[in-house]
Amino acid sequence: LPLPVYAHPGDAGLDLVAREPGTIPSGGGRLLMPTGIAIAIPVGYCGLVMPRSGMALRNGISIVNAPGLIDAGYRGEIKAVLLNTDPEHDYAIERGDRVAQLVIQRVEEVVWHEIDRFDDPHRGGGFGHTGR
């Protein structure tokens, strides 16, 4: 299998391919698909396994836990938990088919500080708070 590649200069996601054939059953079926790529991400970074938009649009194929998070401490093969949202058609995958994308992202470590109140108590609301 090929190493993951960017399809175009400037792309954020590297294409991941299927290591083996498989079928994702229709109506919410799932399949754990190995990609044949083992990874060791440096501390301060993470990997995000993302769906491919063309597969989602044309066939209803997504990733159950999108984005799938790969922590820096993980060592091993990348696998994608694929989901078929099409109500009627199973989806067949062949070895070498592009099945997901991998984005490597810098992350910051959080240091918690407990407070009794916020500086601006009027900000907030969330979930449609702006009226859109």
PDB file of N, CA and C in Angstrom, residues 30-127:
ATOM      1  N   ARG A  30     -21.583  -0.777  10.412  1.00  0.00           N
ATOM      2  CA  ARG A  30     -20.256  -0.255  10.718  1.00  0.00           C
ATOM      3  C   ARG A  30     -19.193  -1.279  10.354  1.00  0.00           C
ATOM      4  N   LEU A  31     -17.993  -0.769  10.098  1.00  0.00           N
ATOM      5  CA  LEU A  31     -16.857  -1.627   9.753  1.00  0.00           C
ATOM      6  C   LEU A  31     -15.588  -0.980  10.269  1.00  0.00           C
ATOM      7  N   LEU A  32     -14.791  -1.715  11.031  1.00  0.00           N
ATOM      8  CA  LEU A  32     -13.490  -1.238  11.475  1.00  0.00           C
ATOM      9  C   LEU A  32     -12.485  -1.562  10.382  1.00  0.00           C
ATOM     10  N   MET A  33     -11.996  -0.523   9.680  1.00  0.00           N
ATOM     11  CA  MET A  33     -11.121  -0.726   8.537  1.00  0.00           C
ATOM     12  C   MET A  33      -9.680  -0.355   8.878  1.00  0.00           C
ATOM     13  N   PRO A  34      -8.769  -1.338   8.869  1.00  0.00           N
ATOM     14  CA  PRO A  34      -7.352  -1.038   9.049  1.00  0.00           C
ATOM     15  C   PRO A  34      -6.795  -0.353   7.802  1.00  0.00           C
ATOM     16  N   THR A  35      -5.831   0.550   8.015  1.00  0.00           N
ATOM     17  CA  THR A  35      -5.267   1.309   6.892  1.00  0.00           C
ATOM     18  C   THR A  35      -3.853   0.877   6.513  1.00  0.00           C
ATOM     19  N   GLY A  36      -3.261  -0.025   7.295  1.00  0.00           N
ATOM     20  CA  GLY A  36      -1.917  -0.478   6.975  1.00  0.00           C
ATOM     21  C   GLY A  36      -0.823   0.499   7.374  1.00  0.00           C
ATOM     22  N   ILE A  37      -1.187   1.595   8.043  1.00  0.00           N
ATOM     23  CA  ILE A  37      -0.216   2.612   8.455  1.00  0.00           C
ATOM     24  C   ILE A  37      -0.164   2.645   9.978  1.00  0.00           C
ATOM     25  N   ALA A  38       1.032   2.405  10.528  1.00  0.00           N
ATOM     26  CA  ALA A  38       1.242   2.555  11.967  1.00  0.00           C
ATOM     27  C   ALA A  38       1.863   3.922  12.195  1.00  0.00           C
ATOM     28  N   ILE A  39       1.552   4.511  13.356  1.00  0.00           N
ATOM     29  CA  ILE A  39       1.932   5.902  13.569  1.00  0.00           C
ATOM     30  C   ILE A  39       2.412   6.119  14.994  1.00  0.00           C
ATOM     31  N   ALA A  40       3.327   7.073  15.149  1.00  0.00           N
ATOM     32  CA  ALA A  40       3.781   7.552  16.457  1.00  0.00           C
ATOM     33  C   ALA A  40       3.838   9.071  16.342  1.00  0.00           C
ATOM     34  N   ILE A  41       2.827   9.738  16.874  1.00  0.00           N
ATOM     35  CA  ILE A  41       2.711  11.187  16.764  1.00  0.00           C
ATOM     36  C   ILE A  41       3.481  11.833  17.913  1.00  0.00           C
ATOM     37  N   PRO A  42       4.265  12.878  17.640  1.00  0.00           N
ATOM     38  CA  PRO A  42       5.031  13.524  18.714  1.00  0.00           C
ATOM     39  C   PRO A  42       4.128  14.212  19.742  1.00  0.00           C
ATOM     40  N   VAL A  43       4.617  14.327  20.964  1.00  0.00           N
ATOM     41  CA  VAL A  43       3.908  15.058  22.008  1.00  0.00           C
ATOM     42  C   VAL A  43       3.696  16.496  21.524  1.00  0.00           C
ATOM     43  N   GLY A  44       2.515  17.029  21.786  1.00  0.00           N
ATOM     44  CA  GLY A  44       2.173  18.371  21.328  1.00  0.00           C
ATOM     45  C   GLY A  44       1.368  18.367  20.040  1.00  0.00           C
ATOM     46  N   TYR A  45       1.121  17.161  19.504  1.00  0.00           N
ATOM     47  CA  TYR A  45       0.334  17.007  18.280  1.00  0.00           C
ATOM     48  C   TYR A  45      -0.689  15.892  18.485  1.00  0.00           C
ATOM     49  N   CYS A  46      -1.683  15.851  17.612  1.00  0.00           N
ATOM     50  CA  CYS A  46      -2.633  14.739  17.586  1.00  0.00           C
ATOM     51  C   CYS A  46      -2.951  14.440  16.132  1.00  0.00           C
ATOM     52  N   GLY A  47      -3.543  13.299  15.902  1.00  0.00           N
ATOM     53  CA  GLY A  47      -4.044  12.944  14.583  1.00  0.00           C
ATOM     54  C   GLY A  47      -5.559  12.932  14.614  1.00  0.00           C
ATOM     55  N   LEU A  48      -6.180  13.418  13.566  1.00  0.00           N
ATOM     56  CA  LEU A  48      -7.634  13.412  13.443  1.00  0.00           C
ATOM     57  C   LEU A  48      -8.005  12.631  12.194  1.00  0.00           C
ATOM     58  N   VAL A  49      -8.733  11.536  12.362  1.00  0.00           N
ATOM     59  CA  VAL A  49      -9.186  10.722  11.238  1.00  0.00           C
ATOM     60  C   VAL A  49     -10.558  11.260  10.825  1.00  0.00           C
ATOM     61  N   MET A  50     -10.624  11.737   9.588  1.00  0.00           N
ATOM     62  CA  MET A  50     -11.801  12.448   9.093  1.00  0.00           C
ATOM     63  C   MET A  50     -12.443  11.699   7.928  1.00  0.00           C
ATOM     64  N   PRO A  51     -13.764  11.898   7.741  1.00  0.00           N
ATOM     65  CA  PRO A  51     -14.439  11.297   6.584  1.00  0.00           C
ATOM     66  C   PRO A  51     -13.987  11.953   5.281  1.00  0.00           C
ATOM     67  N   ARG A  52     -14.232  11.269   4.190  1.00  0.00           N
ATOM     68  CA  ARG A  52     -14.003  11.823   2.853  1.00  0.00           C
ATOM     69  C   ARG A  52     -15.335  12.369   2.347  1.00  0.00           C
ATOM     70  N   SER A  53     -15.353  13.621   1.946  1.00  0.00           N
ATOM     71  CA  SER A  53     -16.612  14.275   1.580  1.00  0.00           C
ATOM     72  C   SER A  53     -17.285  13.618   0.377  1.00  0.00           C
ATOM     73  N   GLY A  54     -16.534  13.155  -0.608  1.00  0.00           N
ATOM     74  CA  GLY A  54     -17.126  12.500  -1.771  1.00  0.00           C
ATOM     75  C   GLY A  54     -17.843  11.213  -1.410  1.00  0.00           C
ATOM     76  N   MET A  55     -17.255  10.418  -0.509  1.00  0.00           N
ATOM     77  CA  MET A  55     -17.907   9.174  -0.064  1.00  0.00           C
ATOM     78  C   MET A  55     -19.180   9.489   0.704  1.00  0.00           C
ATOM     79  N   ALA A  56     -19.148  10.568   1.491  1.00  0.00           N
ATOM     80  CA  ALA A  56     -20.327  10.956   2.265  1.00  0.00           C
ATOM     81  C   ALA A  56     -21.453  11.403   1.342  1.00  0.00           C
ATOM     82  N   LEU A  57     -21.131  12.228   0.366  1.00  0.00           N
ATOM     83  CA  LEU A  57     -22.148  12.752  -0.541  1.00  0.00           C
ATOM     84  C   LEU A  57     -22.735  11.668  -1.439  1.00  0.00           C
ATOM     85  N   ARG A  58     -21.867  10.893  -2.084  1.00  0.00           N
ATOM     86  CA  ARG A  58     -22.339   9.920  -3.074  1.00  0.00           C
ATOM     87  C   ARG A  58     -22.922   8.645  -2.464  1.00  0.00           C
ATOM     88  N   ASN A  59     -22.370   8.216  -1.318  1.00  0.00           N
ATOM     89  CA  ASN A  59     -22.754   6.908  -0.798  1.00  0.00           C
ATOM     90  C   ASN A  59     -23.188   6.892   0.661  1.00  0.00           C
ATOM     91  N   GLY A  60     -23.160   8.020   1.332  1.00  0.00           N
ATOM     92  CA  GLY A  60     -23.563   8.057   2.734  1.00  0.00           C
ATOM     93  C   GLY A  60     -22.569   7.418   3.679  1.00  0.00           C
ATOM     94  N   ILE A  61     -21.288   7.377   3.280  1.00  0.00           N
ATOM     95  CA  ILE A  61     -20.262   6.754   4.111  1.00  0.00           C
ATOM     96  C   ILE A  61     -19.572   7.828   4.941  1.00  0.00           C
ATOM     97  N   SER A  62     -19.486   7.580   6.239  1.00  0.00           N
ATOM     98  CA  SER A  62     -18.844   8.528   7.147  1.00  0.00           C
ATOM     99  C   SER A  62     -17.999   7.757   8.153  1.00  0.00           C
ATOM    100  N   ILE A  63     -17.534   8.463   9.147  1.00  0.00           N
ATOM    101  CA  ILE A  63     -16.793   7.860  10.247  1.00  0.00           C
ATOM    102  C   ILE A  63     -17.631   8.053  11.504  1.00  0.00           C
ATOM    103  N   VAL A  64     -17.876   6.970  12.222  1.00  0.00           N
ATOM    104  CA  VAL A  64     -18.786   6.997  13.363  1.00  0.00           C
ATOM    105  C   VAL A  64     -18.367   8.052  14.381  1.00  0.00           C
ATOM    106  N   ASN A  65     -17.116   8.076  14.761  1.00  0.00           N
ATOM    107  CA  ASN A  65     -16.641   8.977  15.808  1.00  0.00           C
ATOM    108  C   ASN A  65     -15.870  10.159  15.223  1.00  0.00           C
ATOM    109  N   ALA A  66     -16.350  10.686  14.104  1.00  0.00           N
ATOM    110  CA  ALA A  66     -15.617  11.748  13.404  1.00  0.00           C
ATOM    111  C   ALA A  66     -15.553  13.032  14.219  1.00  0.00           C
ATOM    112  N   PRO A  67     -14.385  13.628  14.328  1.00  0.00           N
ATOM    113  CA  PRO A  67     -13.128  13.023  13.911  1.00  0.00           C
ATOM    114  C   PRO A  67     -12.643  12.009  14.937  1.00  0.00           C
ATOM    115  N   GLY A  68     -12.030  10.958  14.446  1.00  0.00           N
ATOM    116  CA  GLY A  68     -11.403   9.978  15.326  1.00  0.00           C
ATOM    117  C   GLY A  68     -10.091  10.556  15.831  1.00  0.00           C
ATOM    118  N   LEU A  69      -9.915  10.611  17.127  1.00  0.00           N
ATOM    119  CA  LEU A  69      -8.745  11.244  17.737  1.00  0.00           C
ATOM    120  C   LEU A  69      -7.643  10.232  17.993  1.00  0.00           C
ATOM    121  N   ILE A  70      -6.434  10.550  17.528  1.00  0.00           N
ATOM    122  CA  ILE A  70      -5.244   9.737  17.815  1.00  0.00           C
ATOM    123  C   ILE A  70      -4.341  10.579  18.702  1.00  0.00           C
ATOM    124  N   ASP A  71      -4.200  10.167  19.950  1.00  0.00           N
ATOM    125  CA  ASP A  71      -3.343  10.884  20.895  1.00  0.00           C
ATOM    126  C   ASP A  71      -1.875  10.607  20.617  1.00  0.00           C
ATOM    127  N   ALA A  72      -1.017  11.496  21.111  1.00  0.00           N
ATOM    128  CA  ALA A  72       0.418  11.347  20.910  1.00  0.00           C
ATOM    129  C   ALA A  72       0.959  10.058  21.528  1.00  0.00           C
ATOM    130  N   GLY A  73       0.320   9.547  22.563  1.00  0.00           N
ATOM    131  CA  GLY A  73       0.794   8.333  23.218  1.00  0.00           C
ATOM    132  C   GLY A  73       0.452   7.045  22.485  1.00  0.00           C
ATOM    133  N   TYR A  74      -0.408   7.120  21.467  1.00  0.00           N
ATOM    134  CA  TYR A  74      -0.831   5.912  20.749  1.00  0.00           C
ATOM    135  C   TYR A  74       0.289   5.396  19.864  1.00  0.00           C
ATOM    136  N   ARG A  75       0.471   4.111  19.872  1.00  0.00           N
ATOM    137  CA  ARG A  75       1.421   3.451  18.970  1.00  0.00           C
ATOM    138  C   ARG A  75       0.696   2.300  18.313  1.00  0.00           C
ATOM    139  N   GLY A  76       0.592   2.326  17.008  1.00  0.00           N
ATOM    140  CA  GLY A  76      -0.061   1.230  16.324  1.00  0.00           C
ATOM    141  C   GLY A  76      -0.699   1.666  15.027  1.00  0.00           C
ATOM    142  N   GLU A  77      -1.407   0.735  14.432  1.00  0.00           N
ATOM    143  CA  GLU A  77      -2.044   0.958  13.139  1.00  0.00           C
ATOM    144  C   GLU A  77      -3.239   1.891  13.260  1.00  0.00           C
ATOM    145  N   ILE A  78      -3.382   2.769  12.294  1.00  0.00           N
ATOM    146  CA  ILE A  78      -4.565   3.625  12.216  1.00  0.00           C
ATOM    147  C   ILE A  78      -5.697   2.791  11.643  1.00  0.00           C
ATOM    148  N   LYS A  79      -6.846   2.852  12.314  1.00  0.00           N
ATOM    149  CA  LYS A  79      -8.053   2.175  11.837  1.00  0.00           C
ATOM    150  C   LYS A  79      -9.188   3.188  11.838  1.00  0.00           C
ATOM    151  N   ALA A  80     -10.066   3.079  10.871  1.00  0.00           N
ATOM    152  CA  ALA A  80     -11.206   3.977  10.757  1.00  0.00           C
ATOM    153  C   ALA A  80     -12.488   3.193  11.003  1.00  0.00           C
ATOM    154  N   VAL A  81     -13.364   3.733  11.850  1.00  0.00           N
ATOM    155  CA  VAL A  81     -14.662   3.115  12.117  1.00  0.00           C
ATOM    156  C   VAL A  81     -15.658   3.702  11.117  1.00  0.00           C
ATOM    157  N   LEU A  82     -15.858   2.992  10.009  1.00  0.00           N
ATOM    158  CA  LEU A  82     -16.694   3.477   8.922  1.00  0.00           C
ATOM    159  C   LEU A  82     -18.168   3.177   9.181  1.00  0.00           C
ATOM    160  N   LEU A  83     -19.024   4.082   8.720  1.00  0.00           N
ATOM    161  CA  LEU A  83     -20.464   4.003   8.928  1.00  0.00           C
ATOM    162  C   LEU A  83     -21.176   4.183   7.597  1.00  0.00           C
ATOM    163  N   ASN A  84     -22.167   3.330   7.316  1.00  0.00           N
ATOM    164  CA  ASN A  84     -22.973   3.438   6.100  1.00  0.00           C
ATOM    165  C   ASN A  84     -24.358   3.952   6.475  1.00  0.00           C
ATOM    166  N   THR A  85     -24.642   5.203   6.114  1.00  0.00           N
ATOM    167  CA  THR A  85     -25.949   5.792   6.435  1.00  0.00           C
ATOM    168  C   THR A  85     -26.994   5.528   5.354  1.00  0.00           C
ATOM    169  N   ASP A  86     -26.595   4.938   4.226  1.00  0.00           N
ATOM    170  CA  ASP A  86     -27.568   4.638   3.166  1.00  0.00           C
ATOM    171  C   ASP A  86     -28.549   3.586   3.686  1.00  0.00           C
ATOM    172  N   PRO A  87     -29.851   3.841   3.551  1.00  0.00           N
ATOM    173  CA  PRO A  87     -30.830   2.908   4.109  1.00  0.00           C
ATOM    174  C   PRO A  87     -30.978   1.602   3.334  1.00  0.00           C
ATOM    175  N   GLU A  88     -30.501   1.547   2.078  1.00  0.00           N
ATOM    176  CA  GLU A  88     -30.769   0.370   1.249  1.00  0.00           C
ATOM    177  C   GLU A  88     -29.549  -0.339   0.677  1.00  0.00           C
ATOM    178  N   HIS A  89     -28.431   0.364   0.468  1.00  0.00           N
ATOM    179  CA  HIS A  89     -27.312  -0.207  -0.283  1.00  0.00           C
ATOM    180  C   HIS A  89     -26.084  -0.447   0.590  1.00  0.00           C
ATOM    181  N   ASP A  90     -25.614  -1.702   0.594  1.00  0.00           N
ATOM    182  CA  ASP A  90     -24.332  -2.007   1.221  1.00  0.00           C
ATOM    183  C   ASP A  90     -23.237  -1.285   0.434  1.00  0.00           C
ATOM    184  N   TYR A  91     -22.083  -1.060   1.071  1.00  0.00           N
ATOM    185  CA  TYR A  91     -20.978  -0.377   0.400  1.00  0.00           C
ATOM    186  C   TYR A  91     -19.739  -1.261   0.445  1.00  0.00           C
ATOM    187  N   ALA A  92     -19.251  -1.640  -0.736  1.00  0.00           N
ATOM    188  CA  ALA A  92     -18.088  -2.521  -0.836  1.00  0.00           C
ATOM    189  C   ALA A  92     -16.808  -1.692  -0.955  1.00  0.00           C
ATOM    190  N   ILE A  93     -15.784  -2.137  -0.230  1.00  0.00           N
ATOM    191  CA  ILE A  93     -14.473  -1.497  -0.249  1.00  0.00           C
ATOM    192  C   ILE A  93     -13.457  -2.529  -0.699  1.00  0.00           C
ATOM    193  N   GLU A  94     -12.567  -2.116  -1.588  1.00  0.00           N
ATOM    194  CA  GLU A  94     -11.466  -2.980  -2.045  1.00  0.00           C
ATOM    195  C   GLU A  94     -10.158  -2.503  -1.420  1.00  0.00           C
ATOM    196  N   ARG A  95      -9.205  -3.405  -1.288  1.00  0.00           N
ATOM    197  CA  ARG A  95      -7.877  -3.040  -0.794  1.00  0.00           C
ATOM    198  C   ARG A  95      -7.335  -1.899  -1.654  1.00  0.00           C
ATOM    199  N   GLY A  96      -6.841  -0.856  -1.002  1.00  0.00           N
ATOM    200  CA  GLY A  96      -6.272   0.282  -1.707  1.00  0.00           C
ATOM    201  C   GLY A  96      -7.241   1.428  -1.950  1.00  0.00           C
ATOM    202  N   ASP A  97      -8.553   1.208  -1.716  1.00  0.00           N
ATOM    203  CA  ASP A  97      -9.522   2.305  -1.853  1.00  0.00           C
ATOM    204  C   ASP A  97      -9.258   3.357  -0.785  1.00  0.00           C
ATOM    205  N   ARG A  98      -9.401   4.618  -1.150  1.00  0.00           N
ATOM    206  CA  ARG A  98      -9.297   5.706  -0.171  1.00  0.00           C
ATOM    207  C   ARG A  98     -10.545   5.671   0.705  1.00  0.00           C
ATOM    208  N   VAL A  99     -10.327   5.643   2.025  1.00  0.00           N
ATOM    209  CA  VAL A  99     -11.463   5.492   2.944  1.00  0.00           C
ATOM    210  C   VAL A  99     -11.581   6.611   3.970  1.00  0.00           C
ATOM    211  N   ALA A 100     -10.525   7.385   4.186  1.00  0.00           N
ATOM    212  CA  ALA A 100     -10.540   8.432   5.206  1.00  0.00           C
ATOM    213  C   ALA A 100      -9.395   9.396   4.936  1.00  0.00           C
ATOM    214  N   GLN A 101      -9.338  10.428   5.762  1.00  0.00           N
ATOM    215  CA  GLN A 101      -8.234  11.383   5.703  1.00  0.00           C
ATOM    216  C   GLN A 101      -7.630  11.518   7.091  1.00  0.00           C
ATOM    217  N   LEU A 102      -6.344  11.791   7.145  1.00  0.00           N
ATOM    218  CA  LEU A 102      -5.639  12.021   8.403  1.00  0.00           C
ATOM    219  C   LEU A 102      -5.139  13.454   8.425  1.00  0.00           C
ATOM    220  N   VAL A 103      -5.514  14.186   9.472  1.00  0.00           N
ATOM    221  CA  VAL A 103      -5.022  15.536   9.689  1.00  0.00           C
ATOM    222  C   VAL A 103      -4.160  15.506  10.948  1.00  0.00           C
ATOM    223  N   ILE A 104      -2.941  16.017  10.848  1.00  0.00           N
ATOM    224  CA  ILE A 104      -2.070  16.145  12.011  1.00  0.00           C
ATOM    225  C   ILE A 104      -2.206  17.578  12.509  1.00  0.00           C
ATOM    226  N   GLN A 105      -2.520  17.720  13.792  1.00  0.00           N
ATOM    227  CA  GLN A 105      -2.848  19.039  14.339  1.00  0.00           C
ATOM    228  C   GLN A 105      -2.044  19.296  15.606  1.00  0.00           C
ATOM    229  N   ARG A 106      -1.517  20.491  15.739  1.00  0.00           N
ATOM    230  CA  ARG A 106      -0.850  20.892  16.983  1.00  0.00           C
ATOM    231  C   ARG A 106      -1.922  21.095  18.055  1.00  0.00           C
ATOM    232  N   VAL A 107      -1.637  20.665  19.274  1.00  0.00           N
ATOM    233  CA  VAL A 107      -2.567  20.847  20.391  1.00  0.00           C
ATOM    234  C   VAL A 107      -1.828  21.454  21.583  1.00  0.00           C
ATOM    235  N   GLU A 108      -2.553  22.202  22.360  1.00  0.00           N
ATOM    236  CA  GLU A 108      -2.011  22.807  23.573  1.00  0.00           C
ATOM    237  C   GLU A 108      -2.534  22.054  24.788  1.00  0.00           C
ATOM    238  N   GLU A 109      -1.719  21.951  25.796  1.00  0.00           N
ATOM    239  CA  GLU A 109      -2.142  21.318  27.040  1.00  0.00           C
ATOM    240  C   GLU A 109      -2.837  22.353  27.909  1.00  0.00           C
ATOM    241  N   VAL A 110      -3.958  21.973  28.491  1.00  0.00           N
ATOM    242  CA  VAL A 110      -4.764  22.882  29.308  1.00  0.00           C
ATOM    243  C   VAL A 110      -4.269  22.860  30.747  1.00  0.00           C
ATOM    244  N   VAL A 111      -4.177  24.040  31.343  1.00  0.00           N
ATOM    245  CA  VAL A 111      -3.920  24.180  32.771  1.00  0.00           C
ATOM    246  C   VAL A 111      -5.178  24.800  33.367  1.00  0.00           C
ATOM    247  N   TRP A 112      -5.828  24.093  34.282  1.00  0.00           N
ATOM    248  CA  TRP A 112      -7.101  24.527  34.849  1.00  0.00           C
ATOM    249  C   TRP A 112      -6.898  25.556  35.951  1.00  0.00           C
ATOM    250  N   HIS A 113      -7.779  26.558  35.971  1.00  0.00           N
ATOM    251  CA  HIS A 113      -7.820  27.562  37.037  1.00  0.00           C
ATOM    252  C   HIS A 113      -9.282  27.702  37.462  1.00  0.00           C
ATOM    253  N   GLU A 114      -9.572  27.383  38.709  1.00  0.00           N
ATOM    254  CA  GLU A 114     -10.936  27.524  39.201  1.00  0.00           C
ATOM    255  C   GLU A 114     -11.218  28.984  39.537  1.00  0.00           C
ATOM    256  N   ILE A 115     -12.438  29.435  39.191  1.00  0.00           N
ATOM    257  CA  ILE A 115     -12.852  30.799  39.493  1.00  0.00           C
ATOM    258  C   ILE A 115     -14.240  30.773  40.109  1.00  0.00           C
ATOM    259  N   ASP A 116     -14.603  31.852  40.770  1.00  0.00           N
ATOM    260  CA  ASP A 116     -15.938  31.970  41.365  1.00  0.00           C
ATOM    261  C   ASP A 116     -16.931  32.585  40.397  1.00  0.00           C
ATOM    262  N   ARG A 117     -16.442  33.429  39.460  1.00  0.00           N
ATOM    263  CA  ARG A 117     -17.333  34.052  38.478  1.00  0.00           C
ATOM    264  C   ARG A 117     -16.516  34.454  37.256  1.00  0.00           C
ATOM    265  N   PHE A 118     -17.227  34.671  36.149  1.00  0.00           N
ATOM    266  CA  PHE A 118     -16.599  35.130  34.914  1.00  0.00           C
ATOM    267  C   PHE A 118     -16.452  36.644  34.929  1.00  0.00           C
ATOM    268  N   ASP A 119     -15.450  37.134  34.188  1.00  0.00           N
ATOM    269  CA  ASP A 119     -15.252  38.583  34.065  1.00  0.00           C
ATOM    270  C   ASP A 119     -16.449  39.239  33.399  1.00  0.00           C
ATOM    271  N   ASP A 120     -17.013  38.620  32.353  1.00  0.00           N
ATOM    272  CA  ASP A 120     -18.153  39.174  31.621  1.00  0.00           C
ATOM    273  C   ASP A 120     -19.331  38.217  31.768  1.00  0.00           C
ATOM    274  N   PRO A 121     -20.195  38.439  32.770  1.00  0.00           N
ATOM    275  CA  PRO A 121     -21.293  37.488  33.015  1.00  0.00           C
ATOM    276  C   PRO A 121     -22.390  37.532  31.956  1.00  0.00           C
ATOM    277  N   HIS A 122     -22.362  38.500  31.040  1.00  0.00           N
ATOM    278  CA  HIS A 122     -23.427  38.616  30.040  1.00  0.00           C
ATOM    279  C   HIS A 122     -23.131  37.836  28.770  1.00  0.00           C
ATOM    280  N   ARG A 123     -21.947  37.353  28.630  1.00  0.00           N
ATOM    281  CA  ARG A 123     -21.592  36.569  27.447  1.00  0.00           C
ATOM    282  C   ARG A 123     -22.040  35.142  27.668  1.00  0.00           C
ATOM    283  N   GLY A 124     -22.550  34.505  26.632  1.00  0.00           N
ATOM    284  CA  GLY A 124     -22.930  33.104  26.763  1.00  0.00           C
ATOM    285  C   GLY A 124     -24.249  32.821  26.092  1.00  0.00           C
ATOM    286  N   GLY A 125     -24.890  31.786  26.518  1.00  0.00           N
ATOM    287  CA  GLY A 125     -26.156  31.391  25.934  1.00  0.00           C
ATOM    288  C   GLY A 125     -25.984  30.122  25.120  1.00  0.00           C
ATOM    289  N   GLY A 126     -25.173  30.194  24.068  1.00  0.00           N
ATOM    290  CA  GLY A 126     -24.907  29.020  23.249  1.00  0.00           C
ATOM    291  C   GLY A 126     -26.150  28.453  22.567  1.00  0.00           C
ATOM    292  N   PHE A 127     -25.961  27.448  21.754  1.00  0.00           N
ATOM    293  CA  PHE A 127     -27.038  26.703  21.094  1.00  0.00           C
ATOM    294  C   PHE A 127     -28.094  27.608  20.472  1.00  0.00           C
TER     295      PHE A 127
END
